Amino acid sequence: MLGSLRHKVIGQLLQRIRPSFSATRSYASSSSVKEMTVRDALNSALDEEMSADPKVFVMGEEVGEYQGAYKITKGLLDKYGPERVVDTPITEAGFTGIGVGAAYHGLRPVIEFMTFNFSLQAIDHIINSAAKSNYMSAGQISVPIVFRGPNGAAAGVGAQHSQCYAAWYASCPGLKVLAPYSSEDARGLLKAAIRDPDPVVFLENELLYGESFPIPAEALDSSFSLPIGKAKIEREGKDVTIVAYSKMVGYAIQAAEILSKEGISAEVTT
């Protein structure tokens, strides 16, 4: 009796939550679908936003001459020069503080951490200098800055390269935290993050950089972006909802396929 009541209450709560989810995007409805890696999706988003807004610049270790540790910034130094693609010393606290100061003055920095584990060196600037400024200034100061880089476990790396910081940063007031899965979402959300007036932590998964996903023609338009704060239904279902983010979305979809063979219709939402 108690168990059936609990399931009924959970079902009612899901019906209340579900309308706030964004509508499912269908690749099949697009007239043209291409394959794109997550790496290329991120690179194209940076390129287009830098082209559209001269206030956008990239700063971090090896983002310029080396084309980025993971080649996300490939080609940007040649196109925009060293004033907008800034190689830094190995000093996260230093270049993050410079980035926050630049954002105070109306620029739109994109700060790359070679791994988000190293963002701990700069966490005071991220939290106390960037995230809290809008609240503490009663909305008078906006800090349009993006902190991005690989996050979470990867392959063949040590513990100091493997921690996931999504829960850490998501618990801090004033920060928006994004962790995309597919190429379309990586591209659309990074463009939205750069345009946003508030600080955004953008968590990428190293293992997804080289993975290809279908991306519709409309998502390749330079004006394309995705709304921050709306969920996306990756797979429709009516019996249970599986919520995941970043690389785990792929595993959730696989789990839903297994459940379907047992007669369970599982929705996957990210």
XYZ file of N, CA and C in Angstrom:
810
model
N 0.847 -1.200 0.000
C 0.000 0.000 0.000
C 0.885 1.254 0.000
N 1.871 1.253 0.919
C 2.754 2.397 1.025
C 3.589 2.559 -0.238
N 4.028 1.398 -0.802
C 4.848 1.449 -2.005
C 4.082 2.004 -3.193
N 2.823 1.584 -3.376
C 2.034 2.074 -4.504
C 1.724 3.564 -4.359
N 1.534 4.025 -3.122
C 1.287 5.442 -2.875
C 2.532 6.264 -3.226
N 3.699 5.728 -2.858
C 4.949 6.428 -3.161
C 5.127 6.563 -4.674
N 4.865 5.486 -5.421
C 4.986 5.533 -6.869
C 4.009 6.533 -7.481
N 2.805 6.607 -6.886
C 1.800 7.554 -7.385
C 2.262 8.989 -7.193
N 2.840 9.277 -6.004
C 3.324 10.624 -5.709
C 4.479 10.990 -6.632
N 5.407 10.042 -6.833
C 6.539 10.300 -7.727
C 6.050 10.570 -9.141
N 5.051 9.798 -9.574
C 4.493 10.008 -10.907
C 3.882 11.389 -11.061
N 3.173 11.845 -10.024
C 2.571 13.181 -10.068
C 3.633 14.266 -10.111
N 4.736 14.071 -9.361
C 5.828 15.040 -9.373
C 6.485 15.118 -10.746
N 6.667 13.959 -11.390
C 7.273 13.945 -12.724
C 6.402 14.681 -13.725
N 5.084 14.542 -13.592
C 4.183 15.246 -14.505
C 4.294 16.756 -14.315
N 4.581 17.194 -13.084
C 4.757 18.629 -12.840
C 6.086 19.127 -13.392
N 7.112 18.292 -13.252
C 8.443 18.698 -13.698
C 8.548 18.679 -15.212
N 7.996 17.657 -15.859
C 8.215 17.411 -17.281
C 7.861 18.587 -18.186
N 6.798 19.357 -17.928
C 6.508 20.484 -18.829
C 7.621 21.520 -18.919
N 8.530 21.590 -17.925
C 9.602 22.568 -17.989
C 10.755 22.106 -18.860
N 10.721 20.819 -19.273
C 11.777 20.317 -20.138
C 11.582 20.860 -21.543
N 12.694 21.108 -22.232
C 12.582 21.571 -23.611
C 12.068 20.445 -24.484
N 11.461 20.804 -25.599
C 10.942 19.801 -26.508
C 12.086 18.999 -27.105
N 11.802 17.751 -27.456
C 12.809 16.909 -28.070
C 13.215 17.469 -29.420
N 14.530 17.546 -29.648
C 15.010 17.975 -30.954
C 15.194 16.750 -31.825
N 14.674 16.770 -33.016
C 14.731 15.610 -33.897
C 15.685 15.869 -35.050
N 16.693 15.023 -35.183
C 17.615 15.153 -36.297
C 16.916 14.840 -37.610
N 15.963 13.912 -37.566
C 15.286 13.477 -38.787
C 14.502 14.607 -39.443
N 14.055 15.584 -38.653
C 13.252 16.667 -39.196
C 14.091 17.678 -39.966
N 15.402 17.637 -39.786
C 16.272 18.577 -40.467
C 16.485 18.143 -41.912
N 16.564 19.120 -42.800
C 16.762 18.812 -44.207
C 18.175 18.322 -44.480
N 19.113 18.680 -43.622
C 20.509 18.304 -43.828
C 21.155 17.994 -42.488
N 21.765 16.827 -42.389
C 22.422 16.422 -41.151
C 23.866 16.047 -41.471
N 24.804 16.590 -40.700
C 26.210 16.280 -40.874
C 26.747 15.628 -39.606
N 27.924 15.032 -39.735
C 28.620 14.500 -38.574
C 29.680 15.506 -38.140
N 29.796 15.725 -36.846
C 30.801 16.652 -36.314
C 31.290 16.139 -34.976
N 32.595 16.228 -34.750
C 33.126 15.841 -33.445
C 32.842 16.935 -32.421
N 32.863 16.562 -31.166
C 32.684 17.547 -30.095
C 33.819 18.568 -30.134
N 35.026 18.115 -30.438
C 36.178 19.033 -30.554
C 35.905 20.115 -31.594
N 35.459 19.714 -32.780
C 35.190 20.682 -33.848
C 34.001 21.578 -33.512
N 33.039 21.027 -32.787
C 31.877 21.827 -32.390
C 32.295 22.958 -31.456
N 33.150 22.641 -30.497
C 33.637 23.657 -29.564
C 34.515 24.680 -30.273
N 35.374 24.195 -31.162
C 36.265 25.094 -31.906
C 35.476 26.063 -32.778
N 34.448 25.544 -33.449
C 33.648 26.408 -34.321
C 32.855 27.430 -33.524
N 32.391 27.030 -32.333
C 31.652 27.972 -31.483
C 32.554 29.110 -31.033
N 33.765 28.785 -30.606
C 34.719 29.821 -30.205
C 35.042 30.745 -31.370
N 35.306 30.163 -32.522
C 35.667 30.935 -33.711
C 34.560 31.930 -34.077
N 33.329 31.450 -34.113
C 32.215 32.306 -34.514
C 31.940 33.414 -33.508
N 32.045 33.106 -32.224
C 31.797 34.129 -31.207
C 32.913 35.163 -31.178
N 34.146 34.751 -31.432
C 35.244 35.704 -31.515
C 35.110 36.587 -32.744
N 34.620 36.010 -33.841
C 34.402 36.774 -35.061
C 33.277 37.789 -34.892
N 32.232 37.395 -34.171
C 31.048 38.245 -34.018
C 31.259 39.362 -33.007
N 32.117 39.123 -32.001
C 32.263 40.093 -30.910
C 33.745 40.288 -30.595
N 34.304 41.451 -30.902
C 35.739 41.685 -30.640
C 36.099 41.719 -29.162
N 35.093 41.718 -28.289
C 35.373 41.718 -26.845
C 35.686 40.310 -26.326
N 35.416 39.290 -27.151
C 35.675 37.905 -26.744
C 37.148 37.571 -26.981
N 37.803 37.042 -25.961
C 39.174 36.555 -26.148
C 39.397 35.296 -25.326
N 40.408 34.529 -25.711
C 40.713 33.247 -25.071
C 42.049 33.363 -24.356
N 42.132 32.774 -23.166
C 43.368 32.847 -22.399
C 43.571 31.553 -21.632
N 44.807 31.073 -21.610
C 45.118 29.862 -20.874
C 46.453 29.286 -21.292
N 46.799 28.168 -20.714
C 48.072 27.516 -21.005
C 48.009 26.780 -22.346
N 48.923 27.125 -23.253
C 49.085 26.450 -24.545
C 47.897 26.625 -25.486
N 47.084 27.660 -25.280
C 45.923 27.856 -26.156
C 46.314 28.429 -27.517
N 47.515 29.043 -27.595
C 47.916 29.737 -28.810
C 48.862 28.956 -29.695
N 50.160 29.063 -29.424
C 51.180 28.446 -30.277
C 50.982 26.943 -30.424
N 50.562 26.288 -29.355
C 50.370 24.838 -29.372
C 48.980 24.443 -29.878
N 48.122 25.433 -30.118
C 46.763 25.212 -30.630
C 45.817 24.586 -29.609
N 46.202 24.628 -28.335
C 45.375 24.053 -27.281
C 45.824 22.652 -26.928
N 45.821 22.320 -25.644
C 46.236 20.993 -25.205
C 45.401 19.901 -25.849
N 44.135 20.192 -26.113
C 43.235 19.232 -26.761
C 42.758 19.747 -28.122
N 43.459 20.767 -28.632
C 43.204 21.335 -29.967
C 41.823 21.984 -30.097
N 41.253 22.418 -29.000
C 39.975 23.132 -29.061
C 40.178 24.530 -29.646
N 41.358 25.101 -29.437
C 41.632 26.455 -29.935
C 42.444 26.429 -31.234
N 42.423 25.328 -31.925
C 43.203 25.182 -33.160
C 42.831 26.267 -34.182
N 43.843 26.941 -34.716
C 43.642 27.925 -35.772
C 43.267 29.319 -35.300
N 42.965 29.473 -34.025
C 42.473 30.767 -33.548
C 43.591 31.803 -33.429
N 44.796 31.374 -33.064
C 45.900 32.329 -32.947
C 46.209 32.963 -34.304
N 46.280 32.143 -35.345
C 46.565 32.671 -36.687
C 45.487 33.641 -37.151
N 44.262 33.379 -36.755
C 43.134 34.184 -37.225
C 42.957 35.468 -36.429
N 43.185 35.413 -35.103
C 42.856 36.562 -34.251
C 44.069 37.205 -33.574
N 45.221 36.564 -33.647
C 46.424 37.171 -33.110
C 46.612 36.966 -31.611
N 47.826 37.290 -31.111
C 48.167 37.021 -29.710
C 47.469 37.915 -28.697
N 46.837 39.004 -29.145
C 46.110 39.850 -28.193
C 44.767 39.239 -27.807
N 44.257 38.333 -28.655
C 42.951 37.725 -28.358
C 43.051 36.220 -28.111
N 44.196 35.633 -28.374
C 44.458 34.238 -28.015
C 45.759 34.259 -27.220
N 45.621 34.289 -25.901
C 46.732 34.648 -25.015
C 47.303 33.419 -24.323
N 48.538 33.069 -24.679
C 49.259 32.013 -23.966
C 49.721 32.548 -22.613
N 49.556 31.749 -21.586
C 49.916 32.187 -20.231
C 50.958 31.268 -19.609
N 51.643 31.735 -18.574
C 52.473 30.836 -17.761
C 51.571 29.843 -17.016
N 52.206 28.871 -16.387
C 51.447 27.891 -15.590
C 51.115 28.554 -14.258
N 50.079 29.375 -14.280
C 49.685 30.128 -13.082
C 48.190 30.404 -13.140
N 47.398 29.397 -12.794
C 45.944 29.523 -12.887
C 45.401 30.694 -12.083
N 45.932 30.910 -10.897
C 45.457 32.023 -10.071
C 45.710 33.353 -10.770
N 46.850 33.444 -11.460
C 47.197 34.692 -12.127
C 46.314 34.997 -13.320
N 46.235 34.055 -14.276
C 45.475 34.387 -15.487
C 43.964 34.362 -15.260
N 43.498 33.623 -14.256
C 42.071 33.667 -13.933
C 41.716 35.015 -13.319
N 42.569 35.516 -12.439
C 42.331 36.833 -11.853
C 42.338 37.926 -12.909
N 43.275 37.837 -13.868
C 43.314 38.803 -14.975
C 42.018 38.723 -15.782
N 41.540 37.490 -16.031
C 40.310 37.302 -16.798
C 39.103 37.907 -16.102
N 38.993 37.697 -14.794
C 37.872 38.267 -14.037
C 37.934 39.794 -14.073
N 39.134 40.350 -13.923
C 39.276 41.801 -14.000
C 38.875 42.341 -15.357
N 39.243 41.604 -16.428
C 38.857 42.019 -17.774
C 37.348 41.988 -17.950
N 36.700 40.978 -17.359
C 35.241 40.882 -17.435
C 34.570 42.037 -16.703
N 35.156 42.471 -15.574
C 34.647 43.645 -14.860
C 34.585 44.866 -15.780
N 35.533 44.937 -16.692
C 35.645 46.106 -17.567
C 34.950 45.909 -18.913
N 34.103 44.858 -19.023
C 33.266 44.723 -20.204
C 33.756 43.783 -21.277
N 34.934 43.187 -21.115
C 35.386 42.182 -22.068
C 34.719 40.844 -21.752
N 34.879 39.885 -22.648
C 34.248 38.576 -22.467
C 35.318 37.483 -22.570
N 36.040 37.258 -21.491
C 37.116 36.271 -21.523
C 36.584 34.832 -21.513
N 37.290 33.968 -22.225
C 37.073 32.527 -22.135
C 38.361 31.946 -21.569
N 38.307 31.493 -20.327
C 39.486 30.994 -19.623
C 39.533 29.476 -19.745
N 40.618 28.975 -20.325
C 40.760 27.520 -20.462
C 41.651 26.975 -19.362
N 41.147 25.957 -18.661
C 41.966 25.172 -17.741
C 42.357 23.886 -18.455
N 43.649 23.537 -18.409
C 44.094 22.332 -19.096
C 43.377 21.102 -18.553
N 43.027 21.140 -17.294
C 42.100 20.202 -16.675
C 41.424 20.963 -15.541
N 40.179 20.665 -15.275
C 39.472 21.423 -14.247
C 40.008 21.158 -12.848
N 40.777 20.103 -12.690
C 41.435 19.892 -11.402
C 42.328 21.075 -11.055
N 42.922 21.695 -12.092
C 43.820 22.822 -11.852
C 43.053 24.113 -11.540
N 41.746 24.089 -11.737
C 40.961 25.291 -11.405
C 40.955 25.557 -9.900
N 41.314 24.538 -9.110
C 41.378 24.747 -7.660
C 42.422 25.802 -7.305
N 43.453 25.940 -8.169
C 44.455 26.977 -7.937
C 43.832 28.378 -8.030
N 42.707 28.470 -8.744
C 42.078 29.774 -8.997
C 40.678 29.876 -8.407
N 40.335 28.972 -7.487
C 38.943 28.879 -7.041
C 38.483 30.144 -6.300
N 39.392 30.850 -5.673
C 39.009 32.087 -4.991
C 38.511 33.122 -5.997
N 39.188 33.236 -7.141
C 38.749 34.173 -8.177
C 37.425 33.724 -8.803
N 37.286 32.417 -9.030
C 36.065 31.902 -9.654
C 34.854 32.148 -8.753
N 35.007 31.839 -7.471
C 33.867 31.916 -6.546
C 33.703 33.321 -5.967
N 34.739 33.827 -5.312
C 34.589 35.089 -4.581
C 34.694 36.327 -5.460
N 35.503 36.264 -6.523
C 35.653 37.437 -7.387
C 34.609 37.475 -8.492
N 34.305 36.322 -9.097
C 33.380 36.300 -10.243
C 31.948 35.983 -9.828
N 31.743 34.835 -9.191
C 30.382 34.341 -8.960
C 29.552 35.254 -8.064
N 30.165 35.835 -7.052
C 29.389 36.572 -6.044
C 29.232 38.064 -6.341
N 29.912 38.537 -7.384
C 29.931 39.981 -7.627
C 28.564 40.544 -7.974
N 27.807 39.842 -8.803
C 26.492 40.338 -9.207
C 25.568 40.468 -7.996
N 25.577 39.455 -7.147
C 24.730 39.471 -5.950
C 25.177 40.558 -4.973
N 26.479 40.625 -4.729
C 26.988 41.554 -3.715
C 26.938 43.008 -4.169
N 26.821 43.227 -5.493
C 26.698 44.593 -6.006
C 25.248 44.962 -6.297
N 24.321 44.095 -5.852
C 22.884 44.314 -6.100
C 22.596 44.447 -7.599
N 23.291 43.617 -8.391
C 23.041 43.583 -9.826
C 23.755 44.636 -10.634
N 24.583 45.456 -9.995
C 25.257 46.533 -10.724
C 26.480 46.047 -11.499
N 27.062 44.936 -11.067
C 28.257 44.407 -11.730
C 27.934 43.054 -12.345
N 28.108 42.946 -13.648
C 28.002 41.639 -14.298
C 29.400 41.181 -14.665
N 29.619 39.883 -14.649
C 30.937 39.323 -14.926
C 30.790 38.298 -16.053
N 30.822 38.750 -17.309
C 30.611 37.844 -18.445
C 31.868 37.058 -18.785
N 32.090 35.969 -18.069
C 33.299 35.170 -18.249
C 32.933 33.693 -18.315
N 33.682 32.933 -19.106
C 33.488 31.489 -19.214
C 34.764 30.799 -18.753
N 34.611 29.841 -17.847
C 35.712 28.982 -17.426
C 35.459 27.608 -18.045
N 36.333 27.172 -18.949
C 36.067 25.922 -19.648
C 37.314 25.034 -19.684
N 37.057 23.718 -19.933
C 38.142 22.758 -20.044
C 37.635 21.366 -19.718
N 38.520 20.364 -19.852
C 38.114 18.973 -19.595
C 37.878 18.718 -18.113
N 36.876 17.915 -17.831
C 36.449 17.638 -16.457
C 36.089 16.163 -16.329
N 36.394 15.581 -15.173
C 35.998 14.200 -14.919
C 37.036 13.191 -15.370
N 36.716 11.925 -15.149
C 37.638 10.834 -15.454
C 37.882 10.724 -16.951
N 39.124 10.402 -17.317
C 39.481 10.189 -18.718
C 40.208 8.855 -18.817
N 41.083 8.704 -19.799
C 41.789 7.438 -19.991
C 43.278 7.633 -19.754
N 43.848 6.816 -18.887
C 45.281 6.834 -18.674
C 45.820 8.069 -18.007
N 45.024 8.719 -17.189
C 45.497 9.902 -16.478
C 45.446 9.650 -14.972
N 46.218 10.420 -14.233
C 46.277 10.238 -12.787
C 45.103 10.881 -12.071
N 45.094 10.706 -10.757
C 43.992 11.229 -9.945
C 43.887 12.742 -10.038
N 45.033 13.426 -10.232
C 45.008 14.887 -10.292
C 44.466 15.397 -11.624
N 44.029 14.480 -12.515
C 43.396 14.854 -13.778
C 42.010 14.232 -13.925
N 41.465 13.662 -12.869
C 40.302 12.785 -13.035
C 39.053 13.185 -12.268
N 39.112 14.208 -11.450
C 37.973 14.518 -10.594
C 36.887 15.276 -11.353
N 35.639 15.027 -10.979
C 34.504 15.745 -11.567
C 34.093 16.878 -10.628
N 34.019 18.102 -11.183
C 33.731 19.281 -10.366
C 32.323 19.829 -10.576
N 31.477 19.062 -11.256
C 30.121 19.545 -11.536
C 29.363 19.875 -10.253
N 29.373 18.962 -9.300
C 28.638 19.183 -8.046
C 29.269 20.310 -7.234
N 30.589 20.414 -7.271
C 31.283 21.475 -6.537
C 30.775 22.843 -6.998
N 30.897 23.085 -8.288
C 30.567 24.414 -8.800
C 29.065 24.660 -8.863
N 28.279 23.614 -9.047
C 26.832 23.781 -9.095
C 26.267 24.210 -7.752
N 26.999 23.974 -6.673
C 26.522 24.347 -5.331
C 26.906 25.774 -4.954
N 27.594 26.477 -5.862
C 28.052 27.836 -5.559
C 27.104 28.868 -6.158
N 26.490 29.728 -5.346
C 25.596 30.763 -5.863
C 26.319 31.687 -6.834
N 25.627 32.035 -7.909
C 26.182 32.969 -8.872
C 26.833 32.336 -10.078
N 27.021 31.016 -10.051
C 27.617 30.319 -11.180
C 26.567 29.534 -11.960
N 26.694 29.553 -13.279
C 25.931 28.652 -14.129
C 26.889 27.554 -14.576
N 26.462 26.309 -14.452
C 27.338 25.183 -14.758
C 26.737 24.368 -15.896
N 27.521 24.168 -16.966
C 27.071 23.433 -18.136
C 28.015 22.261 -18.389
N 27.442 21.105 -18.728
C 28.247 19.912 -19.023
C 27.601 19.176 -20.200
N 27.909 19.572 -21.438
C 27.230 19.026 -22.616
C 27.659 17.596 -22.952
N 26.825 16.963 -23.757
C 27.102 15.595 -24.212
C 27.434 15.569 -25.703
N 26.502 15.969 -26.543
C 26.651 15.830 -27.991
C 27.318 17.057 -28.605
N 27.634 16.958 -29.892
C 28.256 18.074 -30.609
C 27.310 19.259 -30.708
N 26.033 19.000 -30.985
C 25.055 20.077 -31.077
C 24.954 20.840 -29.758
N 24.916 20.098 -28.660
C 24.791 20.743 -27.356
C 26.081 21.466 -26.964
N 27.233 20.872 -27.283
C 28.505 21.525 -26.976
C 28.610 22.849 -27.719
N 28.228 22.850 -28.971
C 28.307 24.064 -29.792
C 27.291 25.110 -29.323
N 26.052 24.702 -29.170
C 24.992 25.645 -28.807
C 25.136 26.207 -27.412
N 25.602 25.387 -26.478
C 25.728 25.851 -25.097
C 26.975 26.700 -24.886
N 28.065 26.398 -25.614
C 29.250 27.243 -25.471
C 28.980 28.638 -26.026
N 28.268 28.720 -27.134
C 27.910 30.033 -27.689
C 27.019 30.796 -26.706
N 26.078 30.095 -26.093
C 25.208 30.737 -25.101
C 26.003 31.187 -23.881
N 26.981 30.375 -23.465
C 27.792 30.714 -22.298
C 28.612 31.981 -22.543
N 29.185 32.101 -23.743
C 29.997 33.269 -24.070
C 29.134 34.532 -24.120
N 27.913 34.410 -24.581
C 27.016 35.564 -24.681
C 26.375 35.932 -23.342
N 26.423 35.039 -22.376
C 25.730 35.251 -21.103
C 26.415 36.350 -20.279
N 25.634 37.156 -19.566
C 26.224 38.236 -18.765
C 26.833 37.767 -17.443
N 26.634 36.508 -17.111
C 27.096 35.987 -15.823
C 28.196 34.944 -16.012
N 28.976 34.668 -14.958
C 30.035 33.662 -15.076
C 29.471 32.265 -15.288
N 30.083 31.547 -16.223
C 29.640 30.194 -16.568
C 30.821 29.237 -16.464
N 30.627 28.130 -15.772
C 31.599 27.042 -15.738
C 31.167 26.015 -16.793
N 32.033 25.767 -17.752
C 31.696 24.917 -18.896
C 32.573 23.668 -18.849
N 31.963 22.550 -18.464
C 32.694 21.313 -18.201
C 32.604 20.366 -19.397
N 33.744 20.076 -19.984
C 33.816 19.188 -21.145
C 34.372 17.838 -20.712
N 34.071 16.795 -21.469
C 34.621 15.478 -21.161
C 35.692 15.131 -22.192
N 36.875 14.854 -21.718
C 38.008 14.580 -22.610
C 37.729 13.421 -23.557
N 37.027 12.398 -23.073
C 36.766 11.218 -23.893
C 35.753 11.493 -25.003
N 35.006 12.598 -24.882
C 34.021 12.936 -25.906
C 34.598 13.813 -27.016
N 35.777 14.392 -26.807
C 36.323 15.339 -27.788
C 36.363 14.755 -29.203
N 36.795 13.512 -29.328
C 36.941 12.902 -30.645
C 35.723 12.141 -31.126
N 34.647 12.153 -30.341
C 33.440 11.411 -30.717
C 32.572 12.246 -31.649
N 32.062 11.622 -32.693
C 31.219 12.319 -33.676
C 29.746 12.113 -33.382
N 28.963 13.161 -33.631
C 27.518 13.122 -33.456
C 26.854 13.757 -34.671
N 25.637 13.355 -34.986
C 24.896 14.049 -36.050
C 24.520 15.446 -35.595
N 24.643 16.413 -36.490
C 24.311 17.793 -36.159
C 23.548 18.395 -37.330
N 22.334 18.909 -37.087
C 21.507 19.427 -38.174
C 22.024 20.754 -38.711
N 21.615 21.087 -39.907
C 22.094 22.300 -40.573
C 21.796 23.552 -39.761
N 20.634 23.604 -39.121
C 20.280 24.812 -38.362
C 21.225 25.038 -37.182
N 21.836 23.956 -36.664
C 22.776 24.092 -35.551
C 24.140 24.589 -36.016
N 24.363 24.614 -37.322
C 25.624 25.106 -37.876
C 25.563 26.579 -38.241
N 24.387 27.173 -38.112
C 24.250 28.602 -38.382
C 24.976 29.401 -37.303
N 25.611 30.500 -37.686
C 26.398 31.287 -36.730
C 25.539 31.912 -35.632
N 24.247 32.059 -35.871
C 23.358 32.650 -34.859
C 22.828 31.614 -33.870
N 23.124 30.343 -34.114
C 22.586 29.264 -33.294
C 23.126 29.319 -31.859
N 22.244 29.109 -30.911
C 22.633 28.878 -29.518
C 21.505 28.126 -28.844
N 21.779 27.584 -27.685
C 20.769 26.838 -26.931
C 20.487 27.554 -25.614
N 19.255 27.505 -25.139
C 18.928 28.178 -23.871
C 19.585 27.493 -22.684
N 20.154 28.287 -21.805
C 20.735 27.744 -20.575
C 19.624 27.513 -19.563
N 19.633 26.360 -18.930
C 18.664 26.085 -17.871
C 17.484 25.241 -18.286
N 17.435 24.827 -19.560
C 16.356 23.957 -20.007
C 16.887 22.556 -20.257
N 16.122 21.575 -19.824
C 16.507 20.188 -20.053
C 16.184 19.788 -21.484
N 16.812 18.709 -21.934
C 16.577 18.184 -23.273
C 16.238 16.702 -23.164
N 15.204 16.288 -23.831
C 14.840 14.876 -23.865
C 15.615 14.220 -25.001
N 16.602 13.393 -24.658
C 17.414 12.704 -25.663
C 16.676 11.499 -26.234
N 15.865 10.876 -25.399
C 15.119 9.679 -25.815
C 13.775 9.703 -25.120
N 12.714 9.559 -25.869
C 11.387 9.592 -25.272
C 11.037 8.258 -24.616
N 10.252 8.334 -23.559
C 9.795 7.146 -22.857
C 8.665 7.510 -21.920
N 7.920 6.523 -21.453
C 6.741 6.830 -20.643
C 6.720 6.145 -19.276
N 7.642 5.233 -19.002
C 7.592 4.493 -17.746
C 8.512 5.056 -16.661
N 9.673 5.507 -17.053
C 10.662 5.989 -16.093
C 11.554 7.015 -16.792
N 12.078 7.953 -16.009
C 12.989 8.959 -16.555
C 14.386 8.769 -15.971
N 15.374 8.698 -16.862
C 16.779 8.629 -16.456
C 17.402 9.990 -16.758
N 17.963 10.636 -15.752
C 18.584 11.947 -15.925
C 20.099 11.790 -15.837
N 20.811 12.327 -16.816
C 22.273 12.225 -16.832
C 22.859 13.460 -17.494
N 24.170 13.620 -17.395
C 24.846 14.724 -18.067
C 26.223 14.265 -18.519
N 26.784 15.018 -19.464
C 28.106 14.747 -20.016
C 28.167 13.318 -20.565
N 29.278 12.638 -20.389
C 29.475 11.325 -21.008
C 28.459 10.291 -20.547
N 27.923 10.447 -19.356
C 26.988 9.460 -18.818
C 25.666 9.436 -19.586
N 25.389 10.462 -20.386
C 24.178 10.440 -21.217
C 24.232 9.260 -22.173
N 25.390 8.995 -22.747
C 25.537 7.867 -23.659
C 25.236 6.544 -22.980
N 25.722 6.388 -21.755
C 25.447 5.157 -21.012
C 23.968 5.061 -20.636
N 23.361 6.200 -20.345
C 21.932 6.199 -20.015
C 21.097 5.764 -21.215
N 21.492 6.222 -22.410
C 20.777 5.807 -23.626
C 20.937 4.301 -23.848
N 22.144 3.785 -23.617
C 22.363 2.344 -23.734
C 21.504 1.572 -22.737
N 21.419 2.084 -21.498
C 20.590 1.440 -20.477
C 19.122 1.441 -20.886
N 18.677 2.551 -21.489
C 17.282 2.639 -21.938
C 16.989 1.625 -23.030
N 17.962 1.383 -23.902
C 17.780 0.384 -24.961
C 17.657 -1.017 -24.359
N 18.462 -1.294 -23.339
C 18.375 -2.595 -22.656
C 17.015 -2.751 -21.981
N 16.549 -1.679 -21.317
C 15.249 -1.725 -20.660
C 14.108 -1.939 -21.652
N 14.260 -1.363 -22.850
C 13.197 -1.505 -23.853
C 12.991 -2.962 -24.247
N 14.050 -3.748 -24.197
C 13.941 -5.169 -24.527
C 13.194 -5.942 -23.447
N 13.086 -5.316 -22.268
C 12.342 -5.931 -21.160
C 10.953 -5.318 -21.008
N 10.568 -4.534 -22.005
C 9.230 -3.946 -21.997
C 9.094 -2.681 -21.190
N 10.228 -2.060 -20.817
C 10.191 -0.828 -20.028
C 10.576 0.343 -20.937
N 9.704 1.317 -21.022
C 9.940 2.486 -21.872
C 10.598 3.585 -21.033
N 11.890 3.806 -21.275
C 12.652 4.752 -20.447
C 12.951 6.020 -21.210
N 12.648 7.143 -20.578
C 12.999 8.447 -21.124
C 14.399 8.810 -20.612
N 15.219 9.382 -21.491
C 16.540 9.865 -21.090
C 16.567 11.367 -21.257
N 16.841 12.068 -20.178
C 16.847 13.520 -20.177
C 18.195 14.042 -19.720
N 18.664 15.092 -20.384
C 19.919 15.710 -19.994
C 19.720 17.191 -19.767
